[in-house]
CSV table of C-alpha atoms in Angstrom, one decimal:
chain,number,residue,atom,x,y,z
N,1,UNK,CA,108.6,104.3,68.3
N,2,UNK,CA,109.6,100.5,68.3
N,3,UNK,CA,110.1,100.8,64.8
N,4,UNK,CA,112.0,104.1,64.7
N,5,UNK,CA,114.2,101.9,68.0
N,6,UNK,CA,114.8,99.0,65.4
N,7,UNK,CA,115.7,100.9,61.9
N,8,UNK,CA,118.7,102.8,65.0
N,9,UNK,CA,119.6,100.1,66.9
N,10,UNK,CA,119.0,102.1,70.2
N,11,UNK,CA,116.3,101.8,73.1
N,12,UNK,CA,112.7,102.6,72.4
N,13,UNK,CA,113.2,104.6,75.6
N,14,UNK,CA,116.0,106.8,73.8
N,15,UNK,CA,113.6,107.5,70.8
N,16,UNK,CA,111.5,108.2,73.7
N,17,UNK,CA,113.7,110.9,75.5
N,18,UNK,CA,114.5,112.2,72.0
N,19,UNK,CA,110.9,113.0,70.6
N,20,UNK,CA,110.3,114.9,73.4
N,21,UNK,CA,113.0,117.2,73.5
N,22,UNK,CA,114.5,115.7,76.9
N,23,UNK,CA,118.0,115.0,78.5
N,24,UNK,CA,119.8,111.5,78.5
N,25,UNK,CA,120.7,111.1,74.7
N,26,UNK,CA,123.0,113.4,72.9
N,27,UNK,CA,122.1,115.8,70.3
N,28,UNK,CA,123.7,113.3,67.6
N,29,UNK,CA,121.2,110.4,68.7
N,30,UNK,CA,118.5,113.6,68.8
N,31,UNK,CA,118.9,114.5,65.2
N,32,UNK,CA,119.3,110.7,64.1
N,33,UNK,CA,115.9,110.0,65.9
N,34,UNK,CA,114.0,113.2,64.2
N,35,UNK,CA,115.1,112.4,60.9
N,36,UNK,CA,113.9,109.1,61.4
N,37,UNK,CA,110.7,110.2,62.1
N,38,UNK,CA,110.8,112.3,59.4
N,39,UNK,CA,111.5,109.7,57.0
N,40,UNK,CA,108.9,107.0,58.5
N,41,UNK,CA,105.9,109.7,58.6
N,42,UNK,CA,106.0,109.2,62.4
N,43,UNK,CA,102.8,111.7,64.3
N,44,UNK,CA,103.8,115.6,63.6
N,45,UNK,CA,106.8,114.5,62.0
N,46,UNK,CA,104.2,113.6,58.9
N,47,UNK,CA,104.0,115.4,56.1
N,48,UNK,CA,101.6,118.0,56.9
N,49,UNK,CA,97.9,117.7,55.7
N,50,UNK,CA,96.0,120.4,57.3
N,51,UNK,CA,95.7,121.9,60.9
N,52,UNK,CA,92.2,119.6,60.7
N,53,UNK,CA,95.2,116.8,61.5
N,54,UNK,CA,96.8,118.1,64.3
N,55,UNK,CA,95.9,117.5,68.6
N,56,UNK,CA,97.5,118.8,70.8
N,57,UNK,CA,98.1,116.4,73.9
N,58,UNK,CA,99.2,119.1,76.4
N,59,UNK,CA,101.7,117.2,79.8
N,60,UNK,CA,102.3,118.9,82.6
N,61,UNK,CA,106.2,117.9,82.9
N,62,UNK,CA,106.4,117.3,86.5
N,63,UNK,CA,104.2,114.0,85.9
N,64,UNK,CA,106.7,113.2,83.2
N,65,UNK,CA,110.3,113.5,86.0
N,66,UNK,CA,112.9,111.2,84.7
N,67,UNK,CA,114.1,110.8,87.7
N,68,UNK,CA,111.0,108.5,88.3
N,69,UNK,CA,111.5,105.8,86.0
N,70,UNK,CA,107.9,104.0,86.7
N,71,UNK,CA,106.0,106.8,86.8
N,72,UNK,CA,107.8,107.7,83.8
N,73,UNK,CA,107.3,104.7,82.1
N,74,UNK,CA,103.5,104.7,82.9
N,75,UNK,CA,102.7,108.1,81.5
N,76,UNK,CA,105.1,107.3,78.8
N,77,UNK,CA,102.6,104.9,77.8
N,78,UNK,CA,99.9,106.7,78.1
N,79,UNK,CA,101.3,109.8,76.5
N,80,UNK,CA,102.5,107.3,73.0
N,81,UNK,CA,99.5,105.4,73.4
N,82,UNK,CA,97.5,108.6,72.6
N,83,UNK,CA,100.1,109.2,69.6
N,84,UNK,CA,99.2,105.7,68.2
N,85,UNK,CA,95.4,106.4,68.4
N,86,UNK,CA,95.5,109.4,67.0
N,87,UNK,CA,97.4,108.1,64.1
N,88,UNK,CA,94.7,105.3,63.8
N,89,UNK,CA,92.3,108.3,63.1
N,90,UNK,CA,94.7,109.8,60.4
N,91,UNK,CA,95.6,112.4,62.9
N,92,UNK,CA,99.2,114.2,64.4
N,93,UNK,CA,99.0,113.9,68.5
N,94,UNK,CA,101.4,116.9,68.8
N,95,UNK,CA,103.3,116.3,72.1
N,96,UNK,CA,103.0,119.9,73.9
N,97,UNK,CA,104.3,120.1,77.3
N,98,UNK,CA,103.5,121.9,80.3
N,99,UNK,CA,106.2,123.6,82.7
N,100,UNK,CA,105.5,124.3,85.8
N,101,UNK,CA,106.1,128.3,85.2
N,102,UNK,CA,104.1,127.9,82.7
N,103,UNK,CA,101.3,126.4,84.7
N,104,UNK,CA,101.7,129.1,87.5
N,105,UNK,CA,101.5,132.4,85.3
N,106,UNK,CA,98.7,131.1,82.9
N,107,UNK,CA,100.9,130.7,79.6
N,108,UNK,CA,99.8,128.9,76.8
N,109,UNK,CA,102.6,126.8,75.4
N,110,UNK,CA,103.3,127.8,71.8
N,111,UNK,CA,102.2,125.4,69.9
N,112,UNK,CA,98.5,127.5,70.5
N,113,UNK,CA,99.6,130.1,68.0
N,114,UNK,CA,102.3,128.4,66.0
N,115,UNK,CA,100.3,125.5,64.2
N,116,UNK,CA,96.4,124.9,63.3
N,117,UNK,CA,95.0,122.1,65.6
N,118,UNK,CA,91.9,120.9,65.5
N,119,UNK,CA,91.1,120.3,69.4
N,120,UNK,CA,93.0,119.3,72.9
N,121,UNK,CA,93.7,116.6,75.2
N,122,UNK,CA,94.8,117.9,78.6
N,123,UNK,CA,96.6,114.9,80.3
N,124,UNK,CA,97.2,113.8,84.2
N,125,UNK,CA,96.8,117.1,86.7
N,126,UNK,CA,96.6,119.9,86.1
N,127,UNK,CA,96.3,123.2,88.2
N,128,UNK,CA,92.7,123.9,88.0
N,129,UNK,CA,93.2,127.6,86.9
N,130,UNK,CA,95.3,126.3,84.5
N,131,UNK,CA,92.5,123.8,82.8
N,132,UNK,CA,90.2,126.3,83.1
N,133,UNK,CA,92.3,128.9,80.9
N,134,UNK,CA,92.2,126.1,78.0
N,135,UNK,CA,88.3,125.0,78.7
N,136,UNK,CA,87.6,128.6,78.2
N,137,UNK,CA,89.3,128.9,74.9
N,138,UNK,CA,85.8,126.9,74.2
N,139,UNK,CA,88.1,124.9,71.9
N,140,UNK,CA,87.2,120.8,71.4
N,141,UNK,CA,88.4,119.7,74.7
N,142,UNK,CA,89.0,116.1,76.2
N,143,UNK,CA,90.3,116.2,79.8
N,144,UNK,CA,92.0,112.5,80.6
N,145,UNK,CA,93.3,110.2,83.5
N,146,UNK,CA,92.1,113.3,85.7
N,147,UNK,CA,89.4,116.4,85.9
N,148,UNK,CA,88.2,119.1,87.5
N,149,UNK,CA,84.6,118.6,88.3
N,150,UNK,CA,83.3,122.7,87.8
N,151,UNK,CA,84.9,122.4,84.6
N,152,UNK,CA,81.7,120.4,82.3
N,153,UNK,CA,83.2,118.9,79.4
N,154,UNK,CA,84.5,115.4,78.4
N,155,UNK,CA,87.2,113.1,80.3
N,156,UNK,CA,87.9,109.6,80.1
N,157,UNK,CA,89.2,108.4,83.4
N,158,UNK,CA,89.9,104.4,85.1
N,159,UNK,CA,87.2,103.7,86.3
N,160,UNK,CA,88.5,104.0,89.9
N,161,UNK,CA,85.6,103.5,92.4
N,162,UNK,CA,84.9,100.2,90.6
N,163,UNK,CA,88.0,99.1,90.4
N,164,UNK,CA,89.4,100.3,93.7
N,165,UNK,CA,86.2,98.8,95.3
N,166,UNK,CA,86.7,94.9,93.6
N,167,UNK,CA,90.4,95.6,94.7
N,168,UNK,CA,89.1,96.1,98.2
N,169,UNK,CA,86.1,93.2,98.0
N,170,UNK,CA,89.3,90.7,96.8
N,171,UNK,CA,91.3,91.5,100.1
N,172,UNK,CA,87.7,90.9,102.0
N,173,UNK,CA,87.6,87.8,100.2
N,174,UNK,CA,90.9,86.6,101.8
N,175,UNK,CA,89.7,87.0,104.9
N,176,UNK,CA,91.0,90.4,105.7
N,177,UNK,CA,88.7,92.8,108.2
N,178,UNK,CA,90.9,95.3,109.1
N,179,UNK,CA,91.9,97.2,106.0
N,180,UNK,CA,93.8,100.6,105.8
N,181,UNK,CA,93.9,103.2,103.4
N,182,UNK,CA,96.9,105.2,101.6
N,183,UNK,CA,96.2,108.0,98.8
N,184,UNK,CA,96.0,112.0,98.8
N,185,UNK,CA,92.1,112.6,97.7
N,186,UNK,CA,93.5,116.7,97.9
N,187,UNK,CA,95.1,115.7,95.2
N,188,UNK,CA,93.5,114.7,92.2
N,189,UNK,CA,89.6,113.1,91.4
N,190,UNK,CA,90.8,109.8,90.4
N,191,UNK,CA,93.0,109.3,94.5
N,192,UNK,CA,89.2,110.8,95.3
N,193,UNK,CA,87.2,107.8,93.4
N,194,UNK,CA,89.9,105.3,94.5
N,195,UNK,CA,89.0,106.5,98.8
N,196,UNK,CA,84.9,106.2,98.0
N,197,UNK,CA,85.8,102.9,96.1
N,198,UNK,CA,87.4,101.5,99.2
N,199,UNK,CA,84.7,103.0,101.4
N,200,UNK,CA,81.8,101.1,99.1
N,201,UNK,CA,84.1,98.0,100.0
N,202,UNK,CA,84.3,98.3,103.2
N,203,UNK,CA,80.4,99.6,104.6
N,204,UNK,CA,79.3,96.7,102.0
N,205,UNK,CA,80.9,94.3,103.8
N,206,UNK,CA,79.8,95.7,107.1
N,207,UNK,CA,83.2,96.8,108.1
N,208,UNK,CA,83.6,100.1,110.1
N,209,UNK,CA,86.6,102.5,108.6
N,210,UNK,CA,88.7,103.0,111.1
N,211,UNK,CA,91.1,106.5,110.8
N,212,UNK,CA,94.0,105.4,112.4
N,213,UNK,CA,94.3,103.3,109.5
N,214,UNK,CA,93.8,106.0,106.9
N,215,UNK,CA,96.2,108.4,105.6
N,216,UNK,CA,93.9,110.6,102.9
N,217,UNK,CA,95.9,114.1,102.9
N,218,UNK,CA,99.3,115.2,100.9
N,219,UNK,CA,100.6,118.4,100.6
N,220,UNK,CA,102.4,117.5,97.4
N,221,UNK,CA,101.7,116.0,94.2
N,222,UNK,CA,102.2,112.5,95.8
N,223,UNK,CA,103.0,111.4,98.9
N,224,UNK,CA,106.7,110.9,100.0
N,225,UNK,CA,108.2,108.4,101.5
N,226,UNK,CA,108.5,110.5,104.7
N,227,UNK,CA,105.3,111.0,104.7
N,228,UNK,CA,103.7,107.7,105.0
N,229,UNK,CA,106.7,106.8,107.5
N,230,UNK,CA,105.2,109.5,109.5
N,231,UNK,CA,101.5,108.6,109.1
N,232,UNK,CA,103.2,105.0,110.6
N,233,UNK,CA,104.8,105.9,113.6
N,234,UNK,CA,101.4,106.9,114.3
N,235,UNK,CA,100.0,103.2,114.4
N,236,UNK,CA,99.2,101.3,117.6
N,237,UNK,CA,97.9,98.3,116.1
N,238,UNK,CA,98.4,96.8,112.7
N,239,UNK,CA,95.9,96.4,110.3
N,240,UNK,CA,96.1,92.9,108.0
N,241,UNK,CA,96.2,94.8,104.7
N,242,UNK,CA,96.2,98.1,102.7
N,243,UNK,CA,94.8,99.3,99.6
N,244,UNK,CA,96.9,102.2,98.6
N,245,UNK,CA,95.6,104.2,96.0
N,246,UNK,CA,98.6,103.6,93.3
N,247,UNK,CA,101.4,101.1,92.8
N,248,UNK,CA,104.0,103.7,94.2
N,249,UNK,CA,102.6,104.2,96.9
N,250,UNK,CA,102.2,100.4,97.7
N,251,UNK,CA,105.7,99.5,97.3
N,252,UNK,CA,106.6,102.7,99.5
N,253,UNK,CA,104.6,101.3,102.5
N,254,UNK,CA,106.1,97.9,102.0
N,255,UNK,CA,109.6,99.2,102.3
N,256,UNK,CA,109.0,101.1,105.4
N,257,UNK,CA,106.8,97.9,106.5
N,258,UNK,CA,110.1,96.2,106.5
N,259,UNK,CA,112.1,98.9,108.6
N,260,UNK,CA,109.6,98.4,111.2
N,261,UNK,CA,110.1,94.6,110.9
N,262,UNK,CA,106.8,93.8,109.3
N,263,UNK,CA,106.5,91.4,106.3
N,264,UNK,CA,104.5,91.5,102.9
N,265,UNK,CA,102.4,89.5,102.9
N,266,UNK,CA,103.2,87.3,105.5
N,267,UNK,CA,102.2,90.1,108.3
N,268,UNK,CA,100.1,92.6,106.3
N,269,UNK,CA,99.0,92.6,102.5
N,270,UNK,CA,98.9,95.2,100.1
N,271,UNK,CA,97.0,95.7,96.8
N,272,UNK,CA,97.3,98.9,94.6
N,273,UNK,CA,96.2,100.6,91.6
N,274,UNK,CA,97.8,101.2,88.4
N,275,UNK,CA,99.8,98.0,87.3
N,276,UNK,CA,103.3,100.0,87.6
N,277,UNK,CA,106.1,97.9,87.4
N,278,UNK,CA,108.5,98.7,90.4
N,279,UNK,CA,112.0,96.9,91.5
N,280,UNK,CA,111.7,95.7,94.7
N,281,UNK,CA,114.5,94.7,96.8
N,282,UNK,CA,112.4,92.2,98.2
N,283,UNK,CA,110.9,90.6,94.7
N,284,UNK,CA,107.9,91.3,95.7
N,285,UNK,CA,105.3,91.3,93.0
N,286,UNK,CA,102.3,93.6,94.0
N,287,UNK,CA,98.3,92.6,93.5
N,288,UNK,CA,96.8,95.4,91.9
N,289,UNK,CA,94.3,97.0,89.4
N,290,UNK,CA,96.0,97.1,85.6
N,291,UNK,CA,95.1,100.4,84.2
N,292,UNK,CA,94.0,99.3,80.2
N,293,UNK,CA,96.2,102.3,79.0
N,294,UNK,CA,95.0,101.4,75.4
N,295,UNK,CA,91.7,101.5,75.6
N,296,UNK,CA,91.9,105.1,77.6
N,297,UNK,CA,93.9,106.9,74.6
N,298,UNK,CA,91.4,104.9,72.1
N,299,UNK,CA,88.7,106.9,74.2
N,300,UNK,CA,90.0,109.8,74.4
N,301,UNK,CA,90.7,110.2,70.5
N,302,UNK,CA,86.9,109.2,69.9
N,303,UNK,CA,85.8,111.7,72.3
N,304,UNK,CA,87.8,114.7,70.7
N,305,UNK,CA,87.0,113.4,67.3
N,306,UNK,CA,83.5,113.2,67.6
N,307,UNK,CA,80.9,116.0,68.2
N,308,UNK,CA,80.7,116.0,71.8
N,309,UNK,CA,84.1,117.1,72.5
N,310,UNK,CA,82.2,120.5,71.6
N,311,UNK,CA,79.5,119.9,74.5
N,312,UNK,CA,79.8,121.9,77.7
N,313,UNK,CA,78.5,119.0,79.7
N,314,UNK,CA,80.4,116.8,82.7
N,315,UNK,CA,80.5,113.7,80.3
N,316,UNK,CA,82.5,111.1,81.8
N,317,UNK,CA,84.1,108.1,80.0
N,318,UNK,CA,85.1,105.4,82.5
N,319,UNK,CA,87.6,102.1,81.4
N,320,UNK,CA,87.2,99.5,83.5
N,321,UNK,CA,90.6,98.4,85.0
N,322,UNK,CA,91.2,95.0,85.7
N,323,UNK,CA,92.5,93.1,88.6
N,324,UNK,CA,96.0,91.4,88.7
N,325,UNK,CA,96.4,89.1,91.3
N,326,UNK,CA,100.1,88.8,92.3
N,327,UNK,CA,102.1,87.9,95.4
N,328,UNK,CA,101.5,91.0,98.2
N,329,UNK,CA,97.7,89.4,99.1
N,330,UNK,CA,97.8,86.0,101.0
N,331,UNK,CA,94.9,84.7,103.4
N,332,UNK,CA,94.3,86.2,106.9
């Protein structure tokens, strides 16, 4: 995509916005991108070479809103990340997303009938009737970033209890005893892994989890930031730090942390999970767990391509995250 950004002279994110059929660039940049593409043998763009070549990499759109530009940018990565592995392996990651009426009425998107494909990667998460109607296609199938745990067959996750438990042993470390908890384990198995993670952290260290301190349930895809102002006003006594169970989340709590006229990290720390890239008003530079988006999509594009993508078993490729130690932790 870089290169397709240079040969135009526009943003990698336009080339971006373009690929994928979305708004914000105009149907001249569009056509000037796809021919591009065309031109530079760029994923199903190629020259086609069999339906033995083609993947389809099947988004649910909601995790892909433009009108959150980090989230966006994260599964943006992910998403093109999956495209560059599958080119590694001679392969066309065919883009296929999911809309949400799509999702609710049990549609396949077209791309099922219109090309050859030689398996599927069903990204982020997904209604579980949904991932079921494609797992019983009993077509080569590699669930990533999230999975449905009745559903046996291949995913390559974070590994989020590991990771979410070193974030939480790090804030022990500093001295910190009374730890809270933000992230909706309703909501998908990796917010799940990230709670028992921080649980492991916690009993290991001999340190009781208190609820008050814990806000576990969302009725939405993610929490909003009415939510967690909600699950504050709630709050008698401050804990000295929160691990919240993604980046967003994290910089939503230190926001309403400043309403309330606490400071970050001079009152109460945060760490997260994900290594999202958020403004903050405040500069502040959040301590987290860096997703290693790379190695996930080189996983994934093994797993499909090899012979267990066929298997009807739970198998479950983890990636160990790694910690980034930033400005939101300082020393109780």
């Amino acid at each position: 995509m870089q290169n397709i950004a240079d040969k135009l002279q526009i943003s990698k994110n336009a080339v971006s916005l373009a690929l994928m059929g979305k708004k914000g660039v105009s149907e001249e940049v569009r056509n000037l991108v796809q021919q591009a593409a065309r031109e530079m043998g760029y994923g199903p763009y190629a020259p086609k070479t069999g339906g033995n070549a083609n993947l389809l990499v099947v988004v649910p759109e909601r995790i892909m809103s433009y009108q959150d530009n980090d989230h966006f940018q994260f599964f943006h990565d992910m998403i093109w990340g999956l495209e560059k592995s599958a080119r590694k392996q001679g392969c066309n990651a065919v883009i296929t997303p999911l809309d949400q009426e799509m999702e609710a009425s049990l549609t396949l998107p077209g791309q099922f009938v219109d090309i050859p494909y030689r398996g599927v990667i069903l990204f982020g998460i997904t209604n579980r009737n949904y991932a079921r109607l494609i797992w019983e296609l009993n077509t080569p199938l590699v669930m990533m970033d999230s999975y449905h745990r009745d559903l046996p067959c291949p995913a390559v996750t974070s590994a989020n209890l590991d990771g979410a438990a070193e974030a939480v042993a790090y804030l022990i470390e500093r001295g910190h005893r009374e730890i809270g908890f933000i992230g909706p384990t309703n909501l998908s198995t990796s917010h799940e892994e990230r709670w028992f993670g921080y649980e492991q952290a916690m009993l290991k260290a001999g340190f009781p989890l208190r609820p008050e301190f814990c806000l576990t349930t969302s009725h939405g895809y993610d929490y909003t930031s009415r939510e967690i102002a909600a699950f504050l006003d709630h709050i008698q006594e401050w804990p000295s730090a929160f691990f919240c169970a993604n980046d967003r989340m994290g910089y939503l709590l230190a926001g309403l942390l400043k309403e309330r006229g606490l400071r970050v990290p001079e009152d109460i720390s945060i760490a997260g999970f994900d290594d999202l890239h958020y403004f903050s008003d405040e500069g502040l530079n959040m301590t987290t767990m860096r997703v290693e988006k790379e190695r996930m999509c080189d996983a994934a594009m093994a797993l499909l391509l090899s012979d267990l993508s066929r298997v009807r078993e739970a198998l479950h490729w983890q990636v160990q995250p790694t910690l980034v130690v930033r400005g939101s932790v300082q020393p109780k």
